[in-house]
XYZ file of C-alpha atoms in Angstrom:
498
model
C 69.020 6.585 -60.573
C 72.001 4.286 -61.752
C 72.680 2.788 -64.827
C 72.724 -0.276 -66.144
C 76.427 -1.178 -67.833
C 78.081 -4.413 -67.412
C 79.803 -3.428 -63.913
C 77.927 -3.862 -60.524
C 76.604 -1.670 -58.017
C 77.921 -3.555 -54.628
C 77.729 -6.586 -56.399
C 74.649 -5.998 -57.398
C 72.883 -5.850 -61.283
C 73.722 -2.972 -62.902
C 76.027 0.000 -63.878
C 77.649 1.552 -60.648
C 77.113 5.231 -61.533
C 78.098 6.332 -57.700
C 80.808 9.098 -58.014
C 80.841 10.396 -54.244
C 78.907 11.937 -51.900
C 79.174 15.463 -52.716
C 78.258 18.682 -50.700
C 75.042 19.525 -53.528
C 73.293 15.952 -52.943
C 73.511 16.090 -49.186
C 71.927 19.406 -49.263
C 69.212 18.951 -51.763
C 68.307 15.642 -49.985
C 68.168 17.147 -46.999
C 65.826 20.153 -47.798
C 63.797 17.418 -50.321
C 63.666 15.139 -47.007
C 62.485 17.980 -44.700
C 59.196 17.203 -46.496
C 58.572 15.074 -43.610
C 58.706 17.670 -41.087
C 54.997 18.570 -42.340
C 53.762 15.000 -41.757
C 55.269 14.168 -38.658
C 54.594 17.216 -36.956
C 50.975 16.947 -37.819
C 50.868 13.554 -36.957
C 52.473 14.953 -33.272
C 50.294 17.605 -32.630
C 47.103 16.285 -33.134
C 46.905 13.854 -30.056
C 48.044 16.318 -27.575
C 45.257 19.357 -28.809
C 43.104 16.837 -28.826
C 43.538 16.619 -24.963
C 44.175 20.210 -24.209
C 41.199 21.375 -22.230
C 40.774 25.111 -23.444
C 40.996 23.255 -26.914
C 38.075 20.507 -26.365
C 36.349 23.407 -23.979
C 35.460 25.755 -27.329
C 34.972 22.857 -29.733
C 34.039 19.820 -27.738
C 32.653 20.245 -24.774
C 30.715 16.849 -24.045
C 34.494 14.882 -24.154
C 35.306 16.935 -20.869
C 31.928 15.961 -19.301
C 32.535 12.632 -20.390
C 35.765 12.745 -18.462
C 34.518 13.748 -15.530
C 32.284 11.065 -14.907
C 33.486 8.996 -12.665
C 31.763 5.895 -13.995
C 33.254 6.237 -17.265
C 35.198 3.089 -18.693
C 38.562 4.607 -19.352
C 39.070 3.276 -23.076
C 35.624 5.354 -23.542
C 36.746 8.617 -22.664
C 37.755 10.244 -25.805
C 35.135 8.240 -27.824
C 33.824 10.757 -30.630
C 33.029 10.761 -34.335
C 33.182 14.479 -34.379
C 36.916 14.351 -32.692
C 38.397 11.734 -34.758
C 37.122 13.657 -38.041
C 39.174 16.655 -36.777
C 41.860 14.112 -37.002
C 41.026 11.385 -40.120
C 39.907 14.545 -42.474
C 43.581 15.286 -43.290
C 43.717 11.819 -44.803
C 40.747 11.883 -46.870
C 42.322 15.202 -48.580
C 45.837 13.337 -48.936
C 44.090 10.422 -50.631
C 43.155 12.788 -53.357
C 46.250 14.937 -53.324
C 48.530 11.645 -54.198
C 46.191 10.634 -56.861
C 46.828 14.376 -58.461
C 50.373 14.078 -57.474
C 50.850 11.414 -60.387
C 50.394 14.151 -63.323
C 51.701 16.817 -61.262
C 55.369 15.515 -60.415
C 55.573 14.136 -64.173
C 54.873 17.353 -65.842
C 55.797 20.133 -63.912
C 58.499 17.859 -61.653
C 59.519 16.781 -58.425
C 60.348 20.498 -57.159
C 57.399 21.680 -58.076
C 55.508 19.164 -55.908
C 57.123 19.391 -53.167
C 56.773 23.758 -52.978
C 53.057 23.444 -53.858
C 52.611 20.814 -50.807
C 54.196 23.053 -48.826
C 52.497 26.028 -49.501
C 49.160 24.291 -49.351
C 49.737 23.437 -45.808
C 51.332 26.558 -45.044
C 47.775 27.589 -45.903
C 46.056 25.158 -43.033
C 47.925 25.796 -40.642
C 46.965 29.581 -40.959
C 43.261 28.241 -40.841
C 43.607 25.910 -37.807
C 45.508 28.316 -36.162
C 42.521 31.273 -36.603
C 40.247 28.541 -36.200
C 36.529 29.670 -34.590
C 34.413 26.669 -34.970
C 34.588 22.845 -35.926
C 34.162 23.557 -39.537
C 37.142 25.726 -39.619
C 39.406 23.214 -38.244
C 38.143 20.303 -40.525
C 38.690 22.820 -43.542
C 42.279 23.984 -42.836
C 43.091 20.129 -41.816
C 41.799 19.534 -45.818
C 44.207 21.922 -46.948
C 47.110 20.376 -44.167
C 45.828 16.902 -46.063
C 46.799 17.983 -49.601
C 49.679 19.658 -48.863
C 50.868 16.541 -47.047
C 49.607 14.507 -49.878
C 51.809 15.899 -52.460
C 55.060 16.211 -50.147
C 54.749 12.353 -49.001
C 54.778 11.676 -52.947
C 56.573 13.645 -54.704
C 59.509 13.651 -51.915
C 60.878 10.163 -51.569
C 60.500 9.865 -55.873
C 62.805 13.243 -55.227
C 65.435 11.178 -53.015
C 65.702 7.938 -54.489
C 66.316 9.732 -58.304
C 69.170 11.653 -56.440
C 70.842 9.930 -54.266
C 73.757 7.418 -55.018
C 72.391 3.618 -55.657
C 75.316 2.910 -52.994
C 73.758 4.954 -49.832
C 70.088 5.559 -51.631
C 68.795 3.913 -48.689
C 70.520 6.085 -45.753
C 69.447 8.927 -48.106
C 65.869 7.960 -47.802
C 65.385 7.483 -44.730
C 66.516 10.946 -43.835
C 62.721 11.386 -45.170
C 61.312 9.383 -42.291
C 63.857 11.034 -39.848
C 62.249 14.002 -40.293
C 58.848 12.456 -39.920
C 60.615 11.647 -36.109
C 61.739 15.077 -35.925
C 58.287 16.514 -36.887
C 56.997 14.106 -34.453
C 59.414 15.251 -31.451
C 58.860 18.988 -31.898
C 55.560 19.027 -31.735
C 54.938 16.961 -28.843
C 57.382 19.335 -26.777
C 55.089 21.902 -27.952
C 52.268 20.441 -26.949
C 53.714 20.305 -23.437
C 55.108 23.965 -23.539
C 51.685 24.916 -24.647
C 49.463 22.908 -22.241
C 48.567 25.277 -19.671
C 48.144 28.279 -21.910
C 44.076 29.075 -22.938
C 45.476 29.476 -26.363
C 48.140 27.099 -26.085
C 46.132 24.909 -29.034
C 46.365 27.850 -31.504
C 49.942 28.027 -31.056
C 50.227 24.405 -31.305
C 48.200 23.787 -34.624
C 49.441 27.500 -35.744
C 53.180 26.944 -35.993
C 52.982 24.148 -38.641
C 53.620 27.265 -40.765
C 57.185 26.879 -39.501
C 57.795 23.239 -40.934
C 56.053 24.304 -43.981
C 58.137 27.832 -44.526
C 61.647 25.797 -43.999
C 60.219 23.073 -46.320
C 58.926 25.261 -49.162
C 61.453 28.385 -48.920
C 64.227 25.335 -48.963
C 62.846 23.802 -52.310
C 62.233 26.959 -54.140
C 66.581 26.900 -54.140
C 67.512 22.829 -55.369
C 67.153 21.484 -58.569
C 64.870 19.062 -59.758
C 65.909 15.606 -59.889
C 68.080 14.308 -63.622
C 65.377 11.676 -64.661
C 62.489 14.285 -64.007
C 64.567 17.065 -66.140
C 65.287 14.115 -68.805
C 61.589 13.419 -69.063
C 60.201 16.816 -69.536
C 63.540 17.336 -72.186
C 65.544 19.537 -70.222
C 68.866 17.324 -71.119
C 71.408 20.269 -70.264
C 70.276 20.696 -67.441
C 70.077 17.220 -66.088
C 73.432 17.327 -66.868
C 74.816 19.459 -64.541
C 72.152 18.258 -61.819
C 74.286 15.177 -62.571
C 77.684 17.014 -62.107
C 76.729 18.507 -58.882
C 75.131 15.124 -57.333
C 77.594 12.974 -58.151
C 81.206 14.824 -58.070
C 82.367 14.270 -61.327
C 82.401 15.581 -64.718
C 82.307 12.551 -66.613
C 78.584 12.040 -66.084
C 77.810 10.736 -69.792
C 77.325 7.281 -69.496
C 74.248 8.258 -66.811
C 73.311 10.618 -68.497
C 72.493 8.180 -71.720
C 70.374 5.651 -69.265
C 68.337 8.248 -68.207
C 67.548 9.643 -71.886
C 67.520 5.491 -73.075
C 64.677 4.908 -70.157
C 62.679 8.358 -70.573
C 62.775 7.190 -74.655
C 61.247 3.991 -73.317
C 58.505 5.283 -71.083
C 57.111 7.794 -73.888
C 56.936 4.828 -75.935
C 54.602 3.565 -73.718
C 50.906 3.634 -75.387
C 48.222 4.823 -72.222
C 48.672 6.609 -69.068
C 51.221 5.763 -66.600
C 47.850 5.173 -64.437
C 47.218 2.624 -67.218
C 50.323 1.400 -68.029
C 51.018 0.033 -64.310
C 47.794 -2.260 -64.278
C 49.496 -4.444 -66.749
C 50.917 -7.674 -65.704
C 54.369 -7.325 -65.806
C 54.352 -4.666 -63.441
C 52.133 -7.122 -61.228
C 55.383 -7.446 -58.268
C 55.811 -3.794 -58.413
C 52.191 -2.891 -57.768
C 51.428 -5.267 -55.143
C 54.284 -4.712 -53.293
C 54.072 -1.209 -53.542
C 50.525 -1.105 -52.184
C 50.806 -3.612 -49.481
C 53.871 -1.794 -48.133
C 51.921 1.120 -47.371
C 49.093 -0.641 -46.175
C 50.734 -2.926 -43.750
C 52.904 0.137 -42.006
C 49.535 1.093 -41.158
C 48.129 -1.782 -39.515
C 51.455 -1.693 -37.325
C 49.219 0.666 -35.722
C 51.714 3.668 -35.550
C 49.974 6.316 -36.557
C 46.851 5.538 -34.506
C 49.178 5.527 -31.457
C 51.170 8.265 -32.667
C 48.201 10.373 -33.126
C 46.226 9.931 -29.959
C 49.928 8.534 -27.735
C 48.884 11.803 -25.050
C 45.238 10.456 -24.872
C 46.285 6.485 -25.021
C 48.555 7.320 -22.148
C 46.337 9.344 -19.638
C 43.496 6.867 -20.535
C 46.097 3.945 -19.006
C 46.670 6.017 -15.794
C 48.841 8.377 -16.498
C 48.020 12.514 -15.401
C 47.858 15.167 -18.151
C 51.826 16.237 -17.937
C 52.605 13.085 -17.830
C 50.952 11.681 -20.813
C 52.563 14.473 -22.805
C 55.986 13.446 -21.390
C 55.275 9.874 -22.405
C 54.566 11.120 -25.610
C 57.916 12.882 -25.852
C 59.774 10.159 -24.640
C 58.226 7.573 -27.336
C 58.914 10.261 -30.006
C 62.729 9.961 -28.801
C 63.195 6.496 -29.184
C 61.842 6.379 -32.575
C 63.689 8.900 -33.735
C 66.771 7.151 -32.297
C 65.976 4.066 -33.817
C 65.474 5.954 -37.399
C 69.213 7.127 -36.603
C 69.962 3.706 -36.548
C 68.365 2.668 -39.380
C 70.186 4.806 -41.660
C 73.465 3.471 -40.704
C 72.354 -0.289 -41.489
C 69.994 -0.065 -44.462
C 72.601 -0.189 -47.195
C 74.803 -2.977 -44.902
C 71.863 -5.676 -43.645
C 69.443 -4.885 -46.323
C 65.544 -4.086 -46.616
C 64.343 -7.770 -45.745
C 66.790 -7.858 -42.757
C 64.803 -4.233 -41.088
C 61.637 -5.789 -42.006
C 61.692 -9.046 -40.716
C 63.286 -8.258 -37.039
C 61.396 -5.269 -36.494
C 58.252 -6.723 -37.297
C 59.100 -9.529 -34.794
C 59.299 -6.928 -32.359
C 56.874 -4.763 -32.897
C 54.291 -8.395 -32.595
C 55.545 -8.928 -29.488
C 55.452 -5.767 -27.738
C 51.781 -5.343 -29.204
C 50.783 -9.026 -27.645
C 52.679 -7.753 -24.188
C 50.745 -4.792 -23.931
C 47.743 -6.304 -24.837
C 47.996 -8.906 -21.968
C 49.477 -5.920 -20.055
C 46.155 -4.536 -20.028
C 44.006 -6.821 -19.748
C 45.410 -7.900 -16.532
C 45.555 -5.031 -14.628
C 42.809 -2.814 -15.674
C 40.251 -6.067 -15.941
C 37.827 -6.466 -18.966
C 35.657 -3.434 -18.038
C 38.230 -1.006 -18.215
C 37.336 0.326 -14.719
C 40.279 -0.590 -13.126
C 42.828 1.751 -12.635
C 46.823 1.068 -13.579
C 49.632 1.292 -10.783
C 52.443 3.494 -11.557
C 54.658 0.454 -12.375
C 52.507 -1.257 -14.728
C 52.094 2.288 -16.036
C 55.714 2.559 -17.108
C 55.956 -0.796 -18.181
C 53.146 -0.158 -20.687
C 55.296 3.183 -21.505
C 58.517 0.094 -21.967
C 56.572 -1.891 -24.109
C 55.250 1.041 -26.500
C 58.881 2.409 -26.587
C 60.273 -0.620 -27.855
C 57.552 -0.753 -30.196
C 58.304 2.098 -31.561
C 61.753 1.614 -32.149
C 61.266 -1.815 -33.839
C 59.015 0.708 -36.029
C 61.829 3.077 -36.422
C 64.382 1.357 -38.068
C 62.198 -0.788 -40.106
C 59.072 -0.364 -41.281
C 58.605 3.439 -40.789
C 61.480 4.149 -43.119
C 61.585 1.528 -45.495
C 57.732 2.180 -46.245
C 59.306 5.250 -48.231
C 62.011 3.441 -49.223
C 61.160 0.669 -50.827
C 58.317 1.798 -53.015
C 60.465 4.718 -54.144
C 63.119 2.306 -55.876
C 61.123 -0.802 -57.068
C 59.040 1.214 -60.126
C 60.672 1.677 -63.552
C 60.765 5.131 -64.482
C 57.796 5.186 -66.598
C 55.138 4.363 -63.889
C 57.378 5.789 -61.083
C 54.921 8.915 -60.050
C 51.979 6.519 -60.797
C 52.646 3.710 -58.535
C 53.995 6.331 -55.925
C 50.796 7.747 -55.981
C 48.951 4.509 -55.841
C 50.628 3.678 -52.913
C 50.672 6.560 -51.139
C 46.551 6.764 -51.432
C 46.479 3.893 -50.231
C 48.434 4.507 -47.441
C 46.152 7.740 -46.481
C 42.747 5.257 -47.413
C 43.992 3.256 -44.736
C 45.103 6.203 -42.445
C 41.723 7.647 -42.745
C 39.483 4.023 -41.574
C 41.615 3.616 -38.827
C 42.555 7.157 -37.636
C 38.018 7.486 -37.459
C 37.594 4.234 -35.752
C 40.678 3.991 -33.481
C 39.078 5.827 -30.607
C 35.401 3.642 -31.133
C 37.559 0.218 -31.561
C 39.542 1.495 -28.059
C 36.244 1.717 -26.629
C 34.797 -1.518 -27.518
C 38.085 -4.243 -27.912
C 39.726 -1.895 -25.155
C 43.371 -3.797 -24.662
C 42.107 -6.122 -27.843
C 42.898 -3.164 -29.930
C 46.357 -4.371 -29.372
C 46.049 -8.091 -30.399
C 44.108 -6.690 -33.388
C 47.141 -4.351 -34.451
C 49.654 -7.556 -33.030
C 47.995 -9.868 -35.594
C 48.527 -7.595 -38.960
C 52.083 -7.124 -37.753
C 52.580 -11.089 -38.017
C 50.815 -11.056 -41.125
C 52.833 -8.233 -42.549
C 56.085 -9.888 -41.469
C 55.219 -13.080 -43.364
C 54.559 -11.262 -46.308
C 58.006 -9.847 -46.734
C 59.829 -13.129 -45.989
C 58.096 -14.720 -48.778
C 57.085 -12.069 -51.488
C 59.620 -8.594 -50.906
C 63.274 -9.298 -52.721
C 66.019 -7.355 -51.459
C 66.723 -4.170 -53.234
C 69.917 -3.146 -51.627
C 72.529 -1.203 -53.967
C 70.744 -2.111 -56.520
C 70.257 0.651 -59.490
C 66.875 1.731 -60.355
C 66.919 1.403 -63.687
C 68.277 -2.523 -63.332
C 65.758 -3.197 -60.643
C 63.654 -5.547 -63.276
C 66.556 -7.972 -62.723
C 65.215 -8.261 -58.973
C 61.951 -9.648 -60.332
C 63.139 -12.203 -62.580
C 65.368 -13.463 -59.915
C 62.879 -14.283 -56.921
C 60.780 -17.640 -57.254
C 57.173 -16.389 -57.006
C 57.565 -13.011 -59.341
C 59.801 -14.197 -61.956
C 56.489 -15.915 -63.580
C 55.262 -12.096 -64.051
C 58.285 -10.851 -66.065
């Protein structure tokens, strides 16, 4: 959103088209946001069912007698193709649900997204719930995949569009907040529902909750000014304007968004098209690597299996699942935090020291590891150098939290122009669940084989990432969207492009 007049936003290029904070944007951000509540809590849940023994009793037996061998290296334990694909299968239907997200959000709108995502995984969690065999969980963790493909698209286009340029960032992140929040919740029910026989069903059952508050919540808000502009609905982007920004005098933002929708359909080729084209070479990379790199950090690997990564380092059952619950607490602290120092320190500032961080608590752990529990993996952890591993991946997780978990939505959300906004969302995002998907199947296989090298293998992309941004990713802070080109033509390496 924004325009792009002669004043500046914060100093920055473009029209300051602010007004306040008003009662109608906090609320529709906060139920578009809530879109995050589907993906974290699936991203929760699945490492603690995946360690619940009723649940591995009915659908994967030959884990359990895995376990109880005593001669079994302890990175090995959990070591199955069949397991992880309960997992990773989400993530192959999410790669195809952002690609179909692209003509989706452009023609029926960023609404409409948002309550078909949510009503799609309303759907799988139904099926995993009722779940009687293997085939029945990998099906209803398809539909959980393009549900959460369409929500992780369509709502951060949703936030950046409405939020002020001044606090788009705090805004955003409230997307990734409730990633922590989905996160949280469903590790505490995975240790509520531990010792119950059909504690799983419960478990992978109440996603329908996430997905009722998320859906029921967007059927109410309107759909964002520049995606009501675009499919000619002028009047009515007007008074989405009114209510967003506090003020009736809305005109002059009104007139950038109808100037840059006038420029996209002028646009010969698909947005899918379009974006290939050199000048939108910064954009594109950036946009992709993003989303690739916050996967390398490793998160949601860790995230995913943090129950089974924990008892496989010595700690018992309950206390794994506590573990988990405590790491989900510090990262959702630390996303808390971020929102109150995006839109002061900037995007480059969040990237560069968390990704410090997060290097060196990988490194630690990995040399953690590797001397106490020896190369084979046979050894056995003390209690101390149990909780300092638990240290180490809490602090890793909070360098995650207030940097590259949130600005992962962030930042691809506001560097697009409006005409290739859904496609290089959706570009981004799939590649994002491509990754998700190779490392989610091999994560357990590569524990296994590098056992505490997993760690320097995750520690190395993080450095790698972190370089990237110091040389390549501009600072977008209260910056307008639609005078974001002026970012490009400014830096030293991407100027050449536009």
């Amino acid at each position: 959103m924004g325009g792009g007049g002669p004043a500046a936003a914060n100093g920055a290029p473009g029209g300051d088209y602010s007004g306040r904070i008003t009662a109608a944007v906090v609320i529709t951000c906060i139920v578009a946001a809530s879109g995050g509540l589907i993906f974290g809590y699936d991203i929760g849940i699945s490492g603690g069912v995946t360690m619940n023994v009723p649940f591995l009793q009915e659908f994967f037996p030959s884990i359990l007698k895995k376990a109880a061998d005593a001669k079994t290296n302890m990175y090995c334990v959990y070591d199955s193709q069949v397991l992880t694909a309960f997992t990773s299968s989400l993530y192959i239907a999410g790669f195809v649900a952002s690609l179909l997200a692209t003509p989706t959000t452009a023609k029926c709108g960023r609404k409409f997204a948002i309550v078909l995502g949510g009503f799609t995984f309303f759907l799988g969690a139904a099926v995993n719930g009722a779940a009687q065999n293997v085939a029945m969980l990998i099906i209803g963790r398809l539909f959980l995949g393009f549900g959460v493909g369409f929500t992780n698209q369509a709502a951060p286009v949703y936030l950046s569009e409405v939020a002020p340029p001044k606090w788009r960032g705090a805004f955003n992140i409230g997307f990734q907040f409730f990633i922590g929040i989905g996160v949280l919740a469903a590790n505490c029910i995975n240790f509520a529902t531990a010792k119950l026989p059909w504690g799983w069903r419960l478990s992978l059952g109440s996603a329908v909750v996430p997905a009722l508050i998320m859906t029921l919540g967007a059927l109410v808000i309107p759909d964002t000014p520049s995606s009501l502009v675009s499919r000619g609905k002028i009047e009515e982007a007007k008074q989405s304007l009114v209510k967003a920004r506090g003020v009736a005098d809305v005109e002059d933002e009104l007139a950038e968004l109808v100037k840059a929708s006038e420029a996209a359909k002028s646009v010969s080729g698909e947005p899918l098209k379009t974006i290939f084209q050199r000048q939108y070479r910064p954009q594109l990379v950036i946009g992709i690597l993003i989303h690739f790199f916050q996967q390398v950090t490793g998160i949601n690997v860790i995230a995913f299996y943090a129950p089974v990564l924990f008892q496989s380092v010595g700690f018992g059952s309950d206390s794994a699942l506590i573990a988990a619950i405590i790491l989900g607490v510090v990262n959702l602290g630390s996303i808390s935090a971020s929102a109150f120092v995006v839109d002061r320190f900037g995007r480059r500032f969040l990237f560069l020291v968390g990704g410090v961080q997060m290097c060196i608590c990988q490194v630690a752990v990995a040399g953690l590891l590797g001397a106490t529990t020896g190369v084979s993996g046979t050894e056995h952890m003390s209690r101390g150098s149990s909780a300092l591993v638990l240290v180490l991946m809490c602090l890793y997780a909070a360098g995650f939290g207030w940097s590259w978990g949130p600005l992962t939505w962030l930042v691809p959300s506001e560097i697009f122009p409006q005409k290739i906004r859904t496609a290089g969302l959706s570009i981004s995002i799939a590649v994002n669940f491509a990754t998700t998907f190779v490392l989610s199947q091999t994560f357990l296989a590569m524990l296994c084989r590098f056992k505490f090298g997993a760690f320097l293998f995750y520690g190395g992309w993080i450095a790698v990432m972190t370089t990237f941004v110091a040389l390549f990713v501009p600072e977008t802070k209260g910056i307008p969207l639609d005078s974001m080109h002026l970012v490009w033509k400014q830096h030293w390496y991407w100027n050449k492009y536009v």
